[in-house]
Amino acid sequence: QVQLVESGGGLVQAGGSLRLSCAPSERTLTIYRMGWFRQAPGKEREFVAAISWRRGGITFYADSVKGRYTISRDYTRDTGYLQMNSLKPEDTAVYYCAVQSRDKDDYDYWGQGTQVTVSS
């Protein structure tokens, strides 16, 4: 079964940057939309950003990350990215990549999650 493979998490100081990547394990998956979510300890999972895969790469952001995070995609490589700048300690969470495949109404594939820790 196709899986989403994430990479790029780690430990960074406040004000620093990280870039997350996400790609399906097989190129048989037709991506309609890719999103990033995060879950901090003791909190519910929350939406971070999303991008339409074709349609000009329309992007959406949570208010908490606007102006600091940038979502992008390379559809020739079936890879999505989340560039995170000006990181804050409150950005610390497990970040999950998700894909909504063609003919589906919601995200139907999820990555295993990658830890992002921002120290103060």
PDB file of C-alpha atoms in Angstrom:
ATOM      1  CA  GLN A   1       0.000   0.000   0.000  1.00  0.00           C
ATOM      2  CA  VAL A   2       1.191   3.489  -0.773  1.00  0.00           C
ATOM      3  CA  GLN A   3       2.635   5.368   2.172  1.00  0.00           C
ATOM      4  CA  LEU A   4       3.600   8.977   2.646  1.00  0.00           C
ATOM      5  CA  VAL A   5       7.231   9.448   3.571  1.00  0.00           C
ATOM      6  CA  GLU A   6       8.122  12.565   5.506  1.00  0.00           C
ATOM      7  CA  SER A   7      11.511  14.002   6.322  1.00  0.00           C
ATOM      8  CA  GLY A   8      13.140  17.160   7.595  1.00  0.00           C
ATOM      9  CA  GLY A   9      12.065  17.448  11.205  1.00  0.00           C
ATOM     10  CA  GLY A  10      14.489  18.129  14.024  1.00  0.00           C
ATOM     11  CA  LEU A  11      15.571  20.460  16.791  1.00  0.00           C
ATOM     12  CA  VAL A  12      16.069  24.151  16.104  1.00  0.00           C
ATOM     13  CA  GLN A  13      16.407  27.306  18.147  1.00  0.00           C
ATOM     14  CA  ALA A  14      13.696  29.933  18.173  1.00  0.00           C
ATOM     15  CA  GLY A  15      13.980  32.102  15.086  1.00  0.00           C
ATOM     16  CA  GLY A  16      15.463  29.286  13.052  1.00  0.00           C
ATOM     17  CA  SER A  17      14.158  27.438  10.014  1.00  0.00           C
ATOM     18  CA  LEU A  18      13.352  23.918   8.927  1.00  0.00           C
ATOM     19  CA  ARG A  19      11.999  22.418   5.736  1.00  0.00           C
ATOM     20  CA  LEU A  20       9.781  19.365   5.737  1.00  0.00           C
ATOM     21  CA  SER A  21       9.314  17.124   2.724  1.00  0.00           C
ATOM     22  CA  CYS A  22       6.608  14.611   1.893  1.00  0.00           C
ATOM     23  CA  ALA A  23       6.359  12.156  -0.964  1.00  0.00           C
ATOM     24  CA  PRO A  24       4.390   8.993  -1.651  1.00  0.00           C
ATOM     25  CA  SER A  25       6.342   5.737  -1.529  1.00  0.00           C
ATOM     26  CA  GLU A  26       5.031   4.865  -4.982  1.00  0.00           C
ATOM     27  CA  ARG A  27       4.182   7.148  -7.867  1.00  0.00           C
ATOM     28  CA  THR A  28       0.881   5.413  -8.458  1.00  0.00           C
ATOM     29  CA  LEU A  29      -0.902   7.860  -6.183  1.00  0.00           C
ATOM     30  CA  THR A  30      -2.771  10.675  -7.916  1.00  0.00           C
ATOM     31  CA  ILE A  31      -2.570  13.682  -5.622  1.00  0.00           C
ATOM     32  CA  TYR A  32      -5.384  16.207  -5.626  1.00  0.00           C
ATOM     33  CA  ARG A  33      -4.346  18.168  -2.567  1.00  0.00           C
ATOM     34  CA  MET A  34      -1.575  17.934   0.022  1.00  0.00           C
ATOM     35  CA  GLY A  35      -1.827  19.282   3.531  1.00  0.00           C
ATOM     36  CA  TRP A  36       0.258  19.609   6.646  1.00  0.00           C
ATOM     37  CA  PHE A  37      -1.111  19.207  10.139  1.00  0.00           C
ATOM     38  CA  ARG A  38       0.521  19.251  13.540  1.00  0.00           C
ATOM     39  CA  GLN A  39      -0.195  17.945  16.985  1.00  0.00           C
ATOM     40  CA  ALA A  40       1.447  19.255  20.133  1.00  0.00           C
ATOM     41  CA  PRO A  41       1.469  17.226  23.381  1.00  0.00           C
ATOM     42  CA  GLY A  42      -1.901  17.373  25.077  1.00  0.00           C
ATOM     43  CA  LYS A  43      -3.523  19.188  22.164  1.00  0.00           C
ATOM     44  CA  GLU A  44      -5.671  18.190  19.237  1.00  0.00           C
ATOM     45  CA  ARG A  45      -4.292  17.926  15.776  1.00  0.00           C
ATOM     46  CA  GLU A  46      -4.589  21.202  13.894  1.00  0.00           C
ATOM     47  CA  PHE A  47      -4.416  22.302  10.301  1.00  0.00           C
ATOM     48  CA  VAL A  48      -1.248  24.111   9.241  1.00  0.00           C
ATOM     49  CA  ALA A  49      -1.263  24.522   5.467  1.00  0.00           C
ATOM     50  CA  ALA A  50      -2.512  22.967   2.239  1.00  0.00           C
ATOM     51  CA  ILE A  51      -1.852  23.211  -1.462  1.00  0.00           C
ATOM     52  CA  SER A  52      -3.796  22.121  -4.528  1.00  0.00           C
ATOM     53  CA  TRP A  53      -1.644  19.835  -6.568  1.00  0.00           C
ATOM     54  CA  ARG A  54      -2.483  21.131 -10.017  1.00  0.00           C
ATOM     55  CA  ARG A  55      -4.745  24.173 -10.357  1.00  0.00           C
ATOM     56  CA  GLY A  56      -1.881  26.636 -10.035  1.00  0.00           C
ATOM     57  CA  GLY A  57      -0.887  25.388  -6.609  1.00  0.00           C
ATOM     58  CA  ILE A  58      -3.466  27.344  -4.617  1.00  0.00           C
ATOM     59  CA  THR A  59      -2.347  27.584  -0.998  1.00  0.00           C
ATOM     60  CA  PHE A  60      -4.094  27.875   2.347  1.00  0.00           C
ATOM     61  CA  TYR A  61      -2.579  28.639   5.748  1.00  0.00           C
ATOM     62  CA  ALA A  62      -3.598  28.673   9.353  1.00  0.00           C
ATOM     63  CA  ASP A  63      -3.476  32.176  10.793  1.00  0.00           C
ATOM     64  CA  SER A  64      -0.823  31.088  13.278  1.00  0.00           C
ATOM     65  CA  VAL A  65       1.712  30.363  10.527  1.00  0.00           C
ATOM     66  CA  LYS A  66       0.869  32.942   7.854  1.00  0.00           C
ATOM     67  CA  GLY A  67       3.905  34.914   6.843  1.00  0.00           C
ATOM     68  CA  ARG A  68       6.281  32.382   8.399  1.00  0.00           C
ATOM     69  CA  TYR A  69       5.505  29.106   6.656  1.00  0.00           C
ATOM     70  CA  THR A  70       5.426  28.413   2.939  1.00  0.00           C
ATOM     71  CA  ILE A  71       3.899  25.310   1.388  1.00  0.00           C
ATOM     72  CA  SER A  72       4.985  24.306  -2.081  1.00  0.00           C
ATOM     73  CA  ARG A  73       5.051  21.306  -4.352  1.00  0.00           C
ATOM     74  CA  ASP A  74       6.980  19.814  -7.196  1.00  0.00           C
ATOM     75  CA  TYR A  75       4.374  17.771  -8.992  1.00  0.00           C
ATOM     76  CA  THR A  76       6.935  16.398 -11.421  1.00  0.00           C
ATOM     77  CA  ARG A  77       8.542  14.690  -8.430  1.00  0.00           C
ATOM     78  CA  ASP A  78       5.316  14.141  -6.499  1.00  0.00           C
ATOM     79  CA  THR A  79       6.920  15.898  -3.543  1.00  0.00           C
ATOM     80  CA  GLY A  80       5.518  18.531  -1.244  1.00  0.00           C
ATOM     81  CA  TYR A  81       7.414  20.874   1.037  1.00  0.00           C
ATOM     82  CA  LEU A  82       6.733  22.959   4.091  1.00  0.00           C
ATOM     83  CA  GLN A  83       9.297  25.697   4.633  1.00  0.00           C
ATOM     84  CA  MET A  84       9.116  26.933   8.206  1.00  0.00           C
ATOM     85  CA  ASN A  85      10.842  30.188   9.105  1.00  0.00           C
ATOM     86  CA  SER A  86      10.939  32.314  12.246  1.00  0.00           C
ATOM     87  CA  LEU A  87      10.076  29.274  14.300  1.00  0.00           C
ATOM     88  CA  LYS A  88       8.680  29.734  17.774  1.00  0.00           C
ATOM     89  CA  PRO A  89       8.616  27.362  20.758  1.00  0.00           C
ATOM     90  CA  GLU A  90       4.855  27.081  20.297  1.00  0.00           C
ATOM     91  CA  ASP A  91       5.472  25.547  16.874  1.00  0.00           C
ATOM     92  CA  THR A  92       6.828  22.461  18.615  1.00  0.00           C
ATOM     93  CA  ALA A  93       4.738  19.481  17.552  1.00  0.00           C
ATOM     94  CA  VAL A  94       4.639  16.335  15.491  1.00  0.00           C
ATOM     95  CA  TYR A  95       3.980  17.403  11.923  1.00  0.00           C
ATOM     96  CA  TYR A  96       1.954  15.180   9.622  1.00  0.00           C
ATOM     97  CA  CYS A  97       1.698  15.229   5.876  1.00  0.00           C
ATOM     98  CA  ALA A  98      -1.650  14.251   4.351  1.00  0.00           C
ATOM     99  CA  VAL A  99      -2.856  13.671   0.823  1.00  0.00           C
ATOM    100  CA  GLN A 100      -6.308  13.848  -0.657  1.00  0.00           C
ATOM    101  CA  SER A 101      -6.224  11.577  -3.663  1.00  0.00           C
ATOM    102  CA  ARG A 102      -8.369  11.892  -6.758  1.00  0.00           C
ATOM    103  CA  ASP A 103     -12.111  11.247  -6.341  1.00  0.00           C
ATOM    104  CA  LYS A 104     -11.888  11.445  -2.563  1.00  0.00           C
ATOM    105  CA  ASP A 105     -13.664  14.021  -0.421  1.00  0.00           C
ATOM    106  CA  ASP A 106     -11.019  14.352   2.257  1.00  0.00           C
ATOM    107  CA  TYR A 107      -7.465  13.402   3.092  1.00  0.00           C
ATOM    108  CA  ASP A 108      -7.122   9.648   2.746  1.00  0.00           C
ATOM    109  CA  TYR A 109      -3.385   9.156   3.148  1.00  0.00           C
ATOM    110  CA  TRP A 110      -1.345  10.226   6.156  1.00  0.00           C
ATOM    111  CA  GLY A 111       2.350  10.231   6.912  1.00  0.00           C
ATOM    112  CA  GLN A 112       3.891   8.805  10.036  1.00  0.00           C
ATOM    113  CA  GLY A 113       4.726  12.225  11.433  1.00  0.00           C
ATOM    114  CA  THR A 114       7.991  14.016  12.016  1.00  0.00           C
ATOM    115  CA  GLN A 115       8.972  15.765  15.228  1.00  0.00           C
ATOM    116  CA  VAL A 116       9.743  19.467  15.177  1.00  0.00           C
ATOM    117  CA  THR A 117      11.135  20.906  18.385  1.00  0.00           C
ATOM    118  CA  VAL A 118      11.839  24.601  18.795  1.00  0.00           C
ATOM    119  CA  SER A 119      13.910  25.591  21.810  1.00  0.00           C
ATOM    120  CA  SER A 120      13.687  29.011  23.417  1.00  0.00           C
TER     121      SER A 120
END
